[in-house]
Every structure is written in structure tokens, then in C-alpha cells.
Coordinates of C-alpha atoms in Angstrom, one line a residue:
M1 CA 24.6 33.9 -20.1
S2 CA 25.3 35.6 -17.0
A3 CA 26.2 39.4 -16.5
P4 CA 30.1 40.8 -15.7
S5 CA 30.7 41.0 -11.7
G6 CA 32.1 44.3 -12.3
A7 CA 28.6 45.7 -13.5
P8 CA 27.2 47.5 -9.7
G9 CA 24.2 46.2 -9.1
A10 CA 25.0 42.8 -12.6
A11 CA 23.4 40.5 -10.4
S12 CA 20.4 41.3 -8.9
R13 CA 19.2 42.2 -12.5
M14 CA 20.3 39.5 -14.9
P15 CA 21.2 36.4 -12.4
A16 CA 23.2 33.4 -13.2
P17 CA 21.4 31.2 -15.1
R18 CA 21.4 28.5 -12.0
V19 CA 20.0 24.7 -14.5
P20 CA 23.3 22.8 -15.7
E21 CA 23.2 24.0 -19.9
D22 CA 22.9 20.4 -20.7
I23 CA 19.4 19.7 -19.5
H24 CA 19.3 23.7 -20.4
R25 CA 19.3 22.7 -23.2
R26 CA 16.7 19.3 -23.8
R27 CA 14.6 21.1 -21.4
W28 CA 11.5 21.1 -24.3
A29 CA 11.9 17.7 -24.2
I30 CA 11.3 17.8 -21.5
L31 CA 8.8 18.8 -20.7
G32 CA 6.9 16.7 -23.4
V33 CA 7.7 13.7 -21.5
L34 CA 5.8 15.5 -18.2
M35 CA 3.3 16.4 -20.0
F36 CA 2.6 12.2 -21.2
S37 CA 3.3 11.6 -17.7
L38 CA 0.6 13.9 -16.5
L39 CA -1.7 13.1 -19.8
V40 CA -2.1 9.3 -18.1
V41 CA -3.3 10.8 -15.1
V42 CA -5.6 13.3 -16.3
L43 CA -6.7 10.8 -18.9
D44 CA -8.2 8.6 -16.0
N45 CA -10.8 10.9 -14.3
S46 CA -11.5 12.4 -17.4
I47 CA -12.7 8.9 -19.3
L48 CA -14.3 7.7 -15.6
N49 CA -16.9 10.0 -16.2
V50 CA -17.8 9.3 -19.8
A51 CA -18.2 5.6 -18.4
V52 CA -20.0 6.5 -15.1
R53 CA -23.3 5.3 -16.6
T54 CA -22.3 2.5 -18.0
I55 CA -21.0 1.1 -14.8
A56 CA -23.7 1.7 -12.9
A57 CA -25.6 -0.7 -15.5
P58 CA -26.0 -4.0 -13.8
A59 CA -23.6 -7.1 -15.6
P60 CA -22.3 -8.3 -17.9
T61 CA -22.6 -4.5 -18.9
G62 CA -21.0 -2.6 -15.5
I63 CA -21.0 -3.5 -12.4
G64 CA -24.7 -2.2 -11.1
A65 CA -22.9 0.5 -9.6
T66 CA -24.5 2.9 -7.6
Q67 CA -24.5 7.0 -7.9
S68 CA -23.3 6.8 -4.3
E69 CA -20.6 4.1 -5.2
L70 CA -19.4 6.5 -8.3
E71 CA -19.0 8.7 -6.3
W72 CA -16.8 7.2 -4.1
A73 CA -15.7 5.4 -7.1
I74 CA -13.9 8.9 -7.9
N75 CA -13.6 10.3 -4.6
S76 CA -11.5 7.0 -3.5
Y77 CA -8.9 8.1 -6.0
T78 CA -9.0 11.5 -6.0
L79 CA -8.9 11.3 -1.5
V80 CA -5.8 9.3 -1.5
F81 CA -4.6 11.3 -4.1
A82 CA -4.7 14.4 -2.6
G83 CA -4.2 12.9 2.0
L84 CA -0.6 12.4 0.5
L85 CA 0.4 15.0 -2.0
F86 CA 2.3 16.3 0.8
T87 CA 4.0 13.4 1.5
S88 CA 5.1 12.2 -1.4
G89 CA 5.9 16.2 -2.5
L90 CA 8.9 16.5 0.8
L91 CA 9.2 13.0 -1.1
G92 CA 10.4 14.8 -3.9
D93 CA 11.7 16.7 -2.0
R94 CA 14.1 14.6 0.0
I95 CA 15.4 11.9 -1.7
G96 CA 14.7 12.9 -4.9
R97 CA 10.9 13.5 -7.9
K98 CA 12.7 11.7 -10.3
K99 CA 12.8 8.4 -8.1
V100 CA 9.7 10.0 -6.4
L101 CA 7.9 10.4 -10.1
L102 CA 8.8 6.7 -11.2
F103 CA 7.5 4.9 -8.7
G104 CA 3.8 6.8 -9.4
I105 CA 4.2 6.3 -12.7
T106 CA 4.1 2.4 -11.9
V107 CA 2.3 1.9 -9.0
F108 CA -0.3 4.3 -11.1
G109 CA -0.2 1.1 -14.2
L110 CA -0.4 -1.6 -11.8
G111 CA -3.5 -0.2 -9.6
S112 CA -5.0 0.6 -13.5
A113 CA -4.8 -3.1 -14.7
L114 CA -6.1 -4.9 -10.8
A115 CA -9.4 -2.7 -12.4
A116 CA -9.8 -3.4 -15.3
F117 CA -10.2 -6.8 -13.7
S118 CA -13.1 -5.9 -10.7
G119 CA -15.7 -8.2 -10.3
S120 CA -17.6 -5.8 -8.1
P121 CA -17.4 -2.1 -6.6
A122 CA -16.3 -2.1 -4.2
E123 CA -13.1 -3.6 -6.0
L124 CA -13.6 -1.3 -8.3
I125 CA -13.3 2.3 -5.2
G126 CA -10.3 -0.7 -3.7
Y127 CA -8.3 -0.3 -6.5
R128 CA -9.5 3.5 -7.7
A129 CA -7.3 4.3 -4.5
L130 CA -4.0 1.3 -5.0
M131 CA -4.3 4.9 -8.4
G132 CA -4.5 7.3 -6.9
F133 CA -2.2 6.8 -4.5
G134 CA 0.1 6.7 -7.1
A135 CA -0.6 9.2 -9.1
A136 CA 0.1 11.4 -6.1
F137 CA 3.5 11.1 -6.6
V138 CA 3.3 11.6 -10.2
M139 CA 1.5 15.1 -10.6
P140 CA 3.3 17.3 -8.1
A141 CA 6.8 15.7 -8.9
T142 CA 6.3 16.3 -12.9
L143 CA 5.7 20.4 -11.6
A144 CA 8.5 20.0 -9.6
V145 CA 10.9 19.1 -12.3
L146 CA 9.6 22.1 -14.5
M147 CA 10.6 24.5 -12.1
N148 CA 13.9 22.9 -12.0
V149 CA 14.9 23.0 -15.6
F150 CA 13.4 26.0 -16.8
E151 CA 14.7 29.4 -15.6
R152 CA 12.1 32.1 -13.6
D153 CA 11.7 34.0 -17.0
E154 CA 9.9 30.6 -18.7
Q155 CA 8.3 29.1 -15.8
P156 CA 5.4 31.1 -16.9
K157 CA 5.3 29.8 -20.3
A158 CA 6.1 26.3 -19.5
I159 CA 3.6 25.8 -17.4
G160 CA 1.3 27.1 -19.5
I161 CA 2.1 24.3 -21.7
W162 CA 2.3 21.9 -18.2
A163 CA -1.5 23.5 -17.8
G164 CA -2.7 23.2 -21.7
S165 CA -2.0 19.6 -21.4
V166 CA -4.8 19.2 -19.1
G167 CA -7.5 20.4 -21.2
L168 CA -5.7 17.4 -24.3
G169 CA -6.1 15.2 -21.5
I170 CA -10.0 16.5 -21.4
A171 CA -11.0 16.3 -24.5
I172 CA -8.3 12.8 -25.5
G173 CA -10.6 10.8 -22.2
P174 CA -14.1 10.9 -23.1
I175 CA -13.0 10.1 -26.8
T176 CA -11.0 6.7 -26.3
G177 CA -12.9 6.8 -23.5
G178 CA -16.2 6.7 -25.7
L179 CA -14.7 4.1 -28.4
L180 CA -12.8 1.8 -26.0
L181 CA -17.2 1.4 -24.4
E182 CA -17.8 1.3 -27.8
H183 CA -16.1 -1.9 -29.1
F184 CA -14.4 -4.1 -25.6
W185 CA -15.7 -4.1 -22.3
W186 CA -16.3 -1.4 -19.0
G187 CA -12.9 -2.1 -17.7
S188 CA -10.6 -1.8 -21.1
I189 CA -11.0 2.1 -19.7
F190 CA -8.6 1.2 -17.0
L191 CA -6.2 -1.3 -18.9
V192 CA -5.5 1.6 -22.0
N193 CA -3.0 3.0 -18.4
V194 CA -0.8 0.3 -19.0
P195 CA 0.8 1.1 -22.4
V196 CA 0.6 4.6 -21.6
A197 CA 2.3 3.4 -18.5
V198 CA 5.6 1.6 -19.7
V199 CA 6.0 4.0 -22.6
G200 CA 6.2 7.0 -19.6
L201 CA 8.6 4.9 -18.0
I202 CA 10.9 4.4 -20.8
A203 CA 11.0 8.2 -21.6
M204 CA 11.4 8.6 -17.7
V205 CA 14.8 7.0 -17.7
L206 CA 16.5 8.1 -21.1
L207 CA 14.9 12.0 -20.6
V208 CA 14.4 13.5 -17.0
P209 CA 17.2 14.4 -14.9
D210 CA 16.6 13.9 -10.9
S211 CA 17.3 17.3 -8.3
R212 CA 16.2 17.6 -4.6
D213 CA 15.9 19.4 -1.9
P214 CA 20.5 20.3 -0.9
A215 CA 18.7 21.0 2.4
P216 CA 14.9 18.2 3.1
G217 CA 13.7 18.3 5.8
R218 CA 12.0 15.7 7.6
V219 CA 8.5 14.4 7.3
D220 CA 5.4 14.8 8.7
P221 CA 3.6 11.5 9.3
L222 CA 1.0 12.8 11.9
G223 CA 0.1 15.6 9.6
V224 CA -0.7 13.1 6.3
V225 CA -2.5 11.1 8.9
L226 CA -4.6 14.2 10.0
S227 CA -5.1 14.9 6.0
V228 CA -6.6 12.1 5.2
V229 CA -8.6 10.7 8.3
G230 CA -10.4 14.6 8.3
L231 CA -11.0 15.1 4.5
V232 CA -12.2 11.7 4.4
L233 CA -15.1 11.6 7.4
L234 CA -15.4 15.5 6.2
V235 CA -16.1 14.1 2.7
F236 CA -18.3 10.2 3.4
G237 CA -20.2 12.7 6.3
I238 CA -21.6 14.7 2.5
I239 CA -22.0 12.0 0.7
R240 CA -23.9 10.2 2.9
G241 CA -25.4 13.3 3.9
G242 CA -26.7 13.1 -0.5
E243 CA -27.8 9.8 -0.3
L244 CA -29.9 9.9 3.0
A245 CA -31.8 13.1 1.2
D246 CA -30.3 14.0 5.5
F247 CA -27.9 15.8 6.9
T248 CA -29.7 16.3 10.0
D249 CA -28.9 12.1 10.4
A250 CA -26.6 11.2 13.3
T251 CA -24.6 9.1 11.2
V252 CA -24.4 12.2 8.4
L253 CA -23.0 14.8 11.5
V254 CA -20.9 12.6 13.5
S255 CA -19.3 12.6 10.0
L256 CA -19.5 16.0 8.8
I257 CA -18.1 17.2 13.4
G258 CA -15.0 15.1 13.5
G259 CA -14.5 15.6 10.1
L260 CA -13.7 19.3 10.8
A261 CA -12.4 18.1 14.2
V262 CA -9.5 16.8 12.5
L263 CA -9.2 18.4 10.6
T264 CA -8.9 21.4 13.1
A265 CA -6.1 19.5 14.3
F266 CA -3.9 18.9 11.7
V267 CA -4.3 23.6 10.9
L268 CA -3.0 23.3 14.7
H269 CA 0.0 20.5 14.3
E270 CA 1.3 22.2 11.5
K271 CA 1.3 25.4 13.0
R272 CA 2.8 24.2 16.1
S273 CA 5.8 21.1 14.5
S274 CA 9.0 22.2 13.3
H275 CA 9.1 20.4 10.0
P276 CA 5.5 20.6 9.5
A277 CA 4.2 19.0 6.1
I278 CA 2.9 22.5 4.1
D279 CA 3.4 25.4 6.2
I280 CA 1.3 27.6 6.9
A281 CA 3.0 30.9 7.5
Y282 CA 2.7 30.9 3.6
F283 CA -0.8 31.3 3.7
R284 CA -0.6 34.9 5.1
K285 CA 0.0 36.1 1.5
P286 CA -2.8 37.6 0.4
A287 CA -1.4 36.5 -2.7
F288 CA -0.4 33.5 -2.3
A289 CA -3.8 33.0 0.0
A290 CA -6.1 33.9 -3.6
A291 CA -4.2 31.7 -5.5
V292 CA -5.2 28.4 -3.9
A293 CA -8.4 29.5 -3.1
A294 CA -8.9 30.2 -6.3
I295 CA -7.2 26.7 -7.8
A296 CA -9.8 25.0 -5.0
L297 CA -13.3 26.6 -5.9
A298 CA -12.1 26.9 -9.4
F299 CA -12.6 22.9 -9.1
F300 CA -15.4 22.4 -7.1
A301 CA -17.6 24.0 -9.3
L302 CA -16.1 22.6 -12.3
M303 CA -15.3 19.0 -11.2
G304 CA -19.4 19.1 -10.0
V305 CA -21.2 20.4 -13.2
T306 CA -18.9 17.5 -15.3
F307 CA -20.3 14.5 -12.6
F308 CA -23.6 15.3 -13.7
S309 CA -23.0 16.4 -17.4
A310 CA -22.3 13.3 -17.7
F311 CA -25.5 11.4 -17.3
Y312 CA -27.3 14.2 -18.1
L313 CA -25.6 13.6 -22.0
Q314 CA -26.3 10.2 -21.3
S315 CA -29.1 8.8 -19.6
V316 CA -31.8 12.1 -21.0
R317 CA -29.9 13.1 -24.0
G318 CA -29.6 9.5 -25.6
Y319 CA -26.1 10.1 -26.8
S320 CA -23.7 7.3 -26.7
A321 CA -20.3 7.5 -24.4
L322 CA -18.5 7.9 -27.2
Q323 CA -20.7 11.0 -29.0
S324 CA -20.7 12.5 -24.6
G325 CA -17.1 12.2 -25.2
L326 CA -17.6 14.5 -28.5
L327 CA -19.1 17.3 -26.8
I328 CA -16.9 17.1 -24.5
L329 CA -14.9 19.1 -27.6
P330 CA -15.0 22.3 -26.9
L331 CA -14.0 22.6 -23.4
A332 CA -10.6 21.3 -23.7
A333 CA -9.9 22.1 -26.9
A334 CA -10.2 25.7 -26.2
Q335 CA -7.8 24.6 -23.0
M336 CA -5.3 23.5 -25.2
I337 CA -5.0 26.9 -26.9
F338 CA -5.5 29.3 -24.5
A339 CA -3.4 28.1 -21.4
P340 CA -0.3 28.1 -23.4
R341 CA -0.5 31.9 -24.2
A342 CA -2.8 32.6 -21.3
R343 CA 0.9 33.9 -19.7
L344 CA 0.9 36.9 -23.1
V345 CA -2.7 38.1 -20.8
V346 CA -1.1 38.1 -18.2
D347 CA 1.8 40.2 -18.7
R348 CA -0.6 43.1 -21.0
F349 CA -3.8 43.4 -18.0
G350 CA -2.1 41.4 -15.2
A351 CA -3.1 38.6 -13.1
R352 CA -5.8 40.1 -11.5
A353 CA -7.9 41.4 -13.8
V354 CA -7.5 38.0 -15.6
C355 CA -8.1 35.3 -13.4
T356 CA -11.6 37.8 -12.1
A357 CA -12.6 37.4 -15.8
G358 CA -12.2 33.2 -16.2
M359 CA -14.1 32.7 -13.1
L360 CA -16.4 35.3 -14.3
L361 CA -16.6 32.9 -17.4
V362 CA -16.6 29.9 -15.5
A363 CA -19.2 30.8 -14.0
G364 CA -21.6 31.3 -16.8
G365 CA -20.7 28.9 -18.4
L366 CA -22.2 26.8 -14.7
A367 CA -25.4 28.6 -15.2
A368 CA -26.0 27.4 -18.5
F369 CA -26.9 24.3 -17.7
A370 CA -29.5 26.2 -15.1
L371 CA -31.8 26.9 -18.7
F372 CA -30.2 23.4 -20.8
D373 CA -33.7 21.0 -21.8
A374 CA -34.4 17.9 -23.5
D375 CA -34.9 19.5 -26.0
T376 CA -31.1 22.4 -26.2
P377 CA -29.3 22.4 -29.3
V378 CA -26.3 21.1 -30.0
W379 CA -23.9 24.2 -30.5
V380 CA -25.1 25.7 -27.4
L381 CA -23.7 22.7 -25.3
C382 CA -21.0 23.5 -27.2
L383 CA -20.0 26.6 -26.6
V384 CA -21.0 26.6 -23.0
F385 CA -18.9 24.1 -23.1
F386 CA -16.2 26.6 -24.9
V387 CA -17.4 29.5 -22.8
Q388 CA -16.0 27.0 -19.2
G389 CA -13.1 25.8 -20.7
T390 CA -11.5 29.3 -21.4
G391 CA -12.4 30.4 -18.7
M392 CA -10.1 28.0 -16.7
A393 CA -7.7 28.7 -19.4
H394 CA -7.2 31.9 -17.8
I395 CA -6.9 31.2 -14.5
M396 CA -4.9 27.6 -13.7
P397 CA -1.5 29.3 -15.5
P398 CA -1.9 32.4 -13.6
V399 CA -2.7 31.5 -10.7
T400 CA 0.0 28.1 -10.7
V401 CA 2.9 30.6 -11.4
A402 CA 2.0 32.7 -8.5
V403 CA 2.1 29.7 -6.1
M404 CA 5.0 28.1 -7.0
Q405 CA 7.1 31.1 -8.2
A406 CA 6.6 31.8 -4.2
L407 CA 8.5 29.0 -3.1
P408 CA 12.0 29.0 -3.6
R409 CA 13.4 26.2 -6.5
E410 CA 14.6 24.3 -4.2
K411 CA 10.9 23.9 -1.8
A412 CA 9.3 23.5 -5.5
G413 CA 7.6 20.0 -4.9
S414 CA 6.6 21.5 -2.0
G415 CA 4.6 24.4 -3.3
S416 CA 3.7 21.5 -6.4
A417 CA 2.3 19.9 -3.5
I418 CA 0.3 22.6 -1.5
N419 CA -1.3 23.4 -5.5
N420 CA -2.4 20.1 -5.8
T421 CA -3.4 19.2 -3.4
F422 CA -6.0 22.6 -3.4
R423 CA -7.1 21.8 -6.5
Q424 CA -8.1 17.8 -6.2
V425 CA -9.4 18.5 -2.5
G426 CA -11.4 21.1 -4.4
G427 CA -13.0 18.5 -6.9
A428 CA -13.8 15.9 -3.8
L429 CA -15.6 18.7 -2.3
G430 CA -17.1 20.3 -5.7
I431 CA -18.3 16.0 -6.7
A432 CA -19.3 15.5 -2.9
V433 CA -21.1 18.5 -2.3
L434 CA -23.3 19.2 -5.5
G435 CA -23.3 15.1 -5.8
S436 CA -25.1 15.3 -3.6
V437 CA -27.0 18.2 -3.4
L438 CA -28.1 16.8 -6.6
S439 CA -29.2 13.4 -5.1
A440 CA -31.3 14.8 -2.5
T441 CA -33.1 17.8 -5.0
Y442 CA -33.1 14.5 -7.5
R443 CA -35.3 12.3 -4.3
G444 CA -37.1 15.0 -3.7
G445 CA -38.7 15.0 -7.3
I446 CA -39.3 12.1 -8.0
E447 CA -40.8 10.1 -4.7
G448 CA -43.8 11.6 -5.9
H449 CA -44.0 9.1 -8.8
L450 CA -43.3 6.0 -7.6
G451 CA -46.1 4.8 -7.0
A452 CA -46.6 2.5 -9.3
V453 CA -43.1 0.9 -8.2
P454 CA -43.3 -2.2 -5.6
A455 CA -42.3 -0.7 -2.3
A456 CA -39.4 -3.0 -1.4
A457 CA -37.6 -0.3 -4.6
R458 CA -39.0 2.6 -4.0
D459 CA -36.2 3.1 -2.1
A460 CA -33.4 2.1 -4.3
A461 CA -35.5 3.3 -7.9
G462 CA -35.3 7.1 -6.1
E463 CA -31.8 7.5 -5.9
S464 CA -30.6 8.1 -8.5
I465 CA -32.4 9.1 -12.9
E466 CA -30.2 5.9 -13.8
A467 CA -32.0 3.6 -10.6
T468 CA -35.2 5.0 -12.3
L469 CA -35.5 4.2 -15.7
A470 CA -33.7 0.8 -15.0
V471 CA -37.2 0.1 -13.1
A472 CA -39.0 2.2 -15.7
E473 CA -37.6 -0.7 -18.1
K474 CA -38.8 -3.7 -15.9
L475 CA -42.7 -2.6 -15.2
G476 CA -42.5 -2.5 -19.9
P477 CA -45.7 -0.8 -20.7
A478 CA -46.2 0.5 -16.5
G479 CA -43.3 2.3 -16.5
R480 CA -43.6 4.0 -19.4
P481 CA -44.8 7.2 -17.5
L482 CA -42.3 6.9 -15.2
I483 CA -39.0 8.4 -17.5
G484 CA -40.4 11.5 -17.9
S485 CA -41.2 12.2 -14.6
A486 CA -37.5 10.8 -13.8
F487 CA -36.4 13.6 -16.5
D488 CA -38.0 16.2 -15.6
A489 CA -37.1 15.4 -11.2
F490 CA -33.6 15.4 -13.1
L491 CA -33.3 18.5 -14.6
D492 CA -35.1 19.9 -12.5
A493 CA -32.1 18.9 -9.9
M494 CA -30.0 19.6 -12.2
H495 CA -30.5 23.1 -12.9
V496 CA -30.4 23.8 -8.8
T497 CA -27.0 21.9 -8.8
A498 CA -25.9 25.0 -11.6
L499 CA -27.0 27.5 -10.1
G500 CA -25.0 26.5 -6.8
S501 CA -22.2 25.6 -8.7
A502 CA -22.0 29.0 -10.6
A503 CA -22.4 31.1 -7.2
V504 CA -19.0 28.7 -6.0
A505 CA -17.6 30.6 -9.5
L506 CA -18.9 33.7 -8.9
A507 CA -17.2 33.8 -4.7
G508 CA -13.9 32.6 -6.9
A509 CA -14.2 35.9 -8.7
V510 CA -14.7 38.4 -5.7
V511 CA -11.1 36.6 -3.9
V512 CA -9.0 36.6 -7.7
A513 CA -10.9 40.4 -7.6
L514 CA -9.9 41.3 -4.3
F515 CA -6.3 39.4 -3.3
L516 CA -4.9 38.5 -6.4
P517 CA -1.3 40.8 -7.7
G518 CA -2.9 43.6 -10.0
R519 CA -0.4 44.1 -13.2
P520 CA 3.3 44.1 -13.1
P521 CA 5.0 47.7 -12.6
V522 CA 6.9 47.0 -15.7
E523 CA 7.9 50.9 -16.0
K524 CA 10.1 50.7 -12.5
A525 CA 11.4 46.8 -13.7
A526 CA 12.5 48.1 -17.2
G527 CA 14.5 50.9 -15.6
G528 CA 16.2 48.6 -12.9
A529 CA 14.2 50.4 -10.1
P530 CA 16.4 49.6 -6.4
G531 CA 13.3 46.9 -5.4
G532 CA 11.9 47.4 -8.0
T533 CA 13.7 44.6 -10.0
S534 CA 13.8 42.1 -7.2
D535 CA 10.9 40.3 -7.8
A536 CA 10.8 39.7 -10.7
A537 CA 14.4 39.2 -11.7
E538 CA 15.3 36.5 -8.7
P539 CA 15.4 33.1 -10.0
A540 CA 12.3 30.8 -8.5
G541 CA 15.6 29.2 -6.1
A542 CA 17.1 32.2 -5.1
T543 CA 14.5 33.3 -1.7
S544 CA 16.3 32.8 1.5
G545 CA 13.6 32.6 4.2
G546 CA 12.0 29.9 2.6

């Protein structure tokens, strides 16, 4: 497979494969196992988005979670996940990615079983955090293993399929969740993860090879602690501000300022540390920084809308959880169709043009929510979701390739940690910020219509549309006018939030248009001109400076 050693320059143009032949032969089967492992993590989040209305209902249907508690049920998972990604990536590089992957799936399955039988919102938040702990060792390991079983020329295709499996999870999650909620109690949406985790464990043991960095660095516990504390403080302040509809409250300001201060200390520590959890020097490369920024901004915009769309579809439109899941299917289908083929479009037009167009599609889909009302035709909803999925499918594979191929193969765990950290942090902040905007705007719109509600219940009734509708139901005929007011207030709040999320996506389009590389110089690379082939042909692990 390698060029004759006597050919001048042949080594730079056709480097010898670094993947052992027995692993290379079963690389696609290994990718299938990695996708299955990733599926269980993505499946959980997409199921939960469909189930938020059910969990918000009083017992015995749900556990009476408030909107802020629902946000924390999502964010506790995401924050633990994001906070530990640095460490899990480094541990994978150090002790072996297969070991880390097996550990993560085991913890995730245990957390899922416990979450299924949560007796209160507080318990659910705690067990979701445990699930996030396990997931933190799963997702980066899958991408790191992928980079070590595929040669560089096949990595874009494999990453596209890997990213497409996210679409598969989005497709299966809501439908599975809807079916489970129609026939079983709400905890079944977590219990279903357990058999999936067991099958994944067996397949990993049989097929997935182990790999590690032959010269790993030390773990940076201080950096991990600083990142977790900073993120928790920052997001708590944002959520609390939305709950109070007042971002000048002392507790909100202390949390926000404290979070920013700790995150600043984290960056300074990483720059000075001899064994940083994340090498800040990578961000000096415009293409690398733009790629991770695009990941964060895309998920910031999309996750916030995914959160409130569940309330729009179920509370305002009256669809069941299963029907809501089916309506999101076009978004997932678009990702499954286009993500594995995104590399072909990038080869023709370049990463900059493809990712910019993807961001613009996402922004257009999000802005469309500002035009939705209680009677918007179903086909319009499906079309908008399909456009959003198409946009994401042309963002995630190219930027993931840009991040992963910027690092040596031996540092695949660290690269995957960076990629997934910005994805998860962007999503968590999107839910927190846009959820707070939604909550604050809704409270401002509904407060003037709560005159018929007993004074003691007014504050709780104004927190979310679910809370308002619950109070209206208790009031009987006197509460009917309140239902219409709740719908109007929620739609107004959704329109404001959708425009905000679209603006974030547009900012992402500007970032990638300015800083991502354009179409590569194919002619020079094909001709073997000096300096024109090394970047295109060099294996991910062959760079010396990483």
C-alpha cells in the first residue's frame, strides 16, 4: 500500500498506512459499534425533549417539574458532560479509549436505570447528572477511536456517517419516547437506555480495538474543576434571571460575574500550565477557532429552539408526544441523508461556502418560528424542520473534520473533547439563555391576565405555559379565557426567542464565512507541487508539533 522507498518525495505524497491491517479490514463494523454507542447518548436527549410536558405534569402522570427544573434536568446532564470532557479525552489518550468507552457506557446505563424511578425533580436532576458523567466518557471516545481506525483520506466520510448517526438518534428518540409515553409511565424513556447500553457493551468488547497516546501528558484536575464551577455558576445565573424575569437581582449578578471570573481564571491557568486540559495554542489558528465557534453557535441556536418547540407542539398545538416526535422526523431525516454526503459538497465548493450556507439555512429555519401561530399548517412545520436538518448536516461534518485533523492522531481524544465540549456547552447555554428569554417574555405577557387567579398562586401560574394551563383547568369555566391568553403570551414569547436564536445562527454564518478555509488548491495537490501536498496527504498523527 505504500510507495517504493526509492521514489523521491513518495513518502510525503503517499504515507504508509498507520492502521494495522486486521483493524483496517473491520473498520466499518467498528464504526457501526461506535454509532450504536453514540446513539444511546443522543437518544436520551431527544427522548427527554419530547417528554418535558409529561414530566411537568403533576403526579401520577409526571413529577410536577417546573420549567426551570426541566431546564436543569437537561443542563445537569450537559454541564457534567461538558465539564468532564476534557478529563475523559485525556484519560482516553492515556489509559486507552476502549477502556474509557466501556466505563462510560456502564455508568450511563446505571444512571438511566436510576433516573427511570426518580421520585422528585431533584432526584431526576441528580441522576441525569450521573448519566452525563457516563456520557462524558462515551462521545469523545467514539470519535477518537474513529480517528484511529480510519486513514486520513477516509476520515471525512467516516465522520460524516458518525455525524449522521446523530440524526438517527434524533429520529428514533422522539418516536420511541412518544410510543413509550403512550403505553408506559414517564420513567420508561430512561429505562429503555439500559438494554441498549448492554448490547453496546457486548459489541464493544468483541469488535472495538484499544488505542492510546504513546506519550500522554498528565491530567489537569484544577482546569477541570475551574471549567465545571465556571459553567455551573454562569448557567445558573442565566436560568435564575429567567425565573425572576430580572437579571439585575443580586443572586443573578453574583452567579454571572462569578462564573465569568472563574472561566477567565480557567483560561489563564490553561495558558500557563505545562499539562493543560486544553491547549489554548490551537485556538490561535483561525480555521480551528472558527470551526469550534461554529459548533457552539449552531447548537446554541438549535438546542434552545428544540426546547421550546416541544411546548409549542404539545401545549399550544395539542399534539401527543408521539405526534410531536413524528413532526421532528424531517429534521432527523435530513441529517441522515445529507451528513454522510457533506464531504462531496465540501470537495467541490470548499468548507467555507458549505458551512456558511448551512448556517444560513439554520438561521432561516429558526426565523420561520417567528411566523408560526396556533394554526400553521403541518406541512410548513415539516418543511422548516427539514431545512434546519439540512443546514446542520452541512455544518457538523466539515467543522468536525477541521477540528479533528488539526491535531495529531495520538491526540484524538483531546481533539474529540474540544469538539464535543463546545457542542455541549453551546447547547447548554442555548437552552439556558433562550429558555430564560422565553420564560421572562412569557411572564411579562401573561401577568396582566392573572387577575382571576388567587393571589397566592399567581407567581407560580406565570412561570410557564404548563403552569398557567394547570391553574386554568382548576378554575373550571372561569379559567377558559386564561387558556387563550396563555397561548397568545407563549406565541409572542416564542417569536421573540426564535428571532434571537436566528440572530445567533447568523453570527455563526459570519464567523465561518470570514475564517474557515475555502476550496483547497486541488490542482497543486494533484501535481505534487512542493508545499501543496503535505496538508492534504499527511496522516492525522504525523505532525510533529502536536
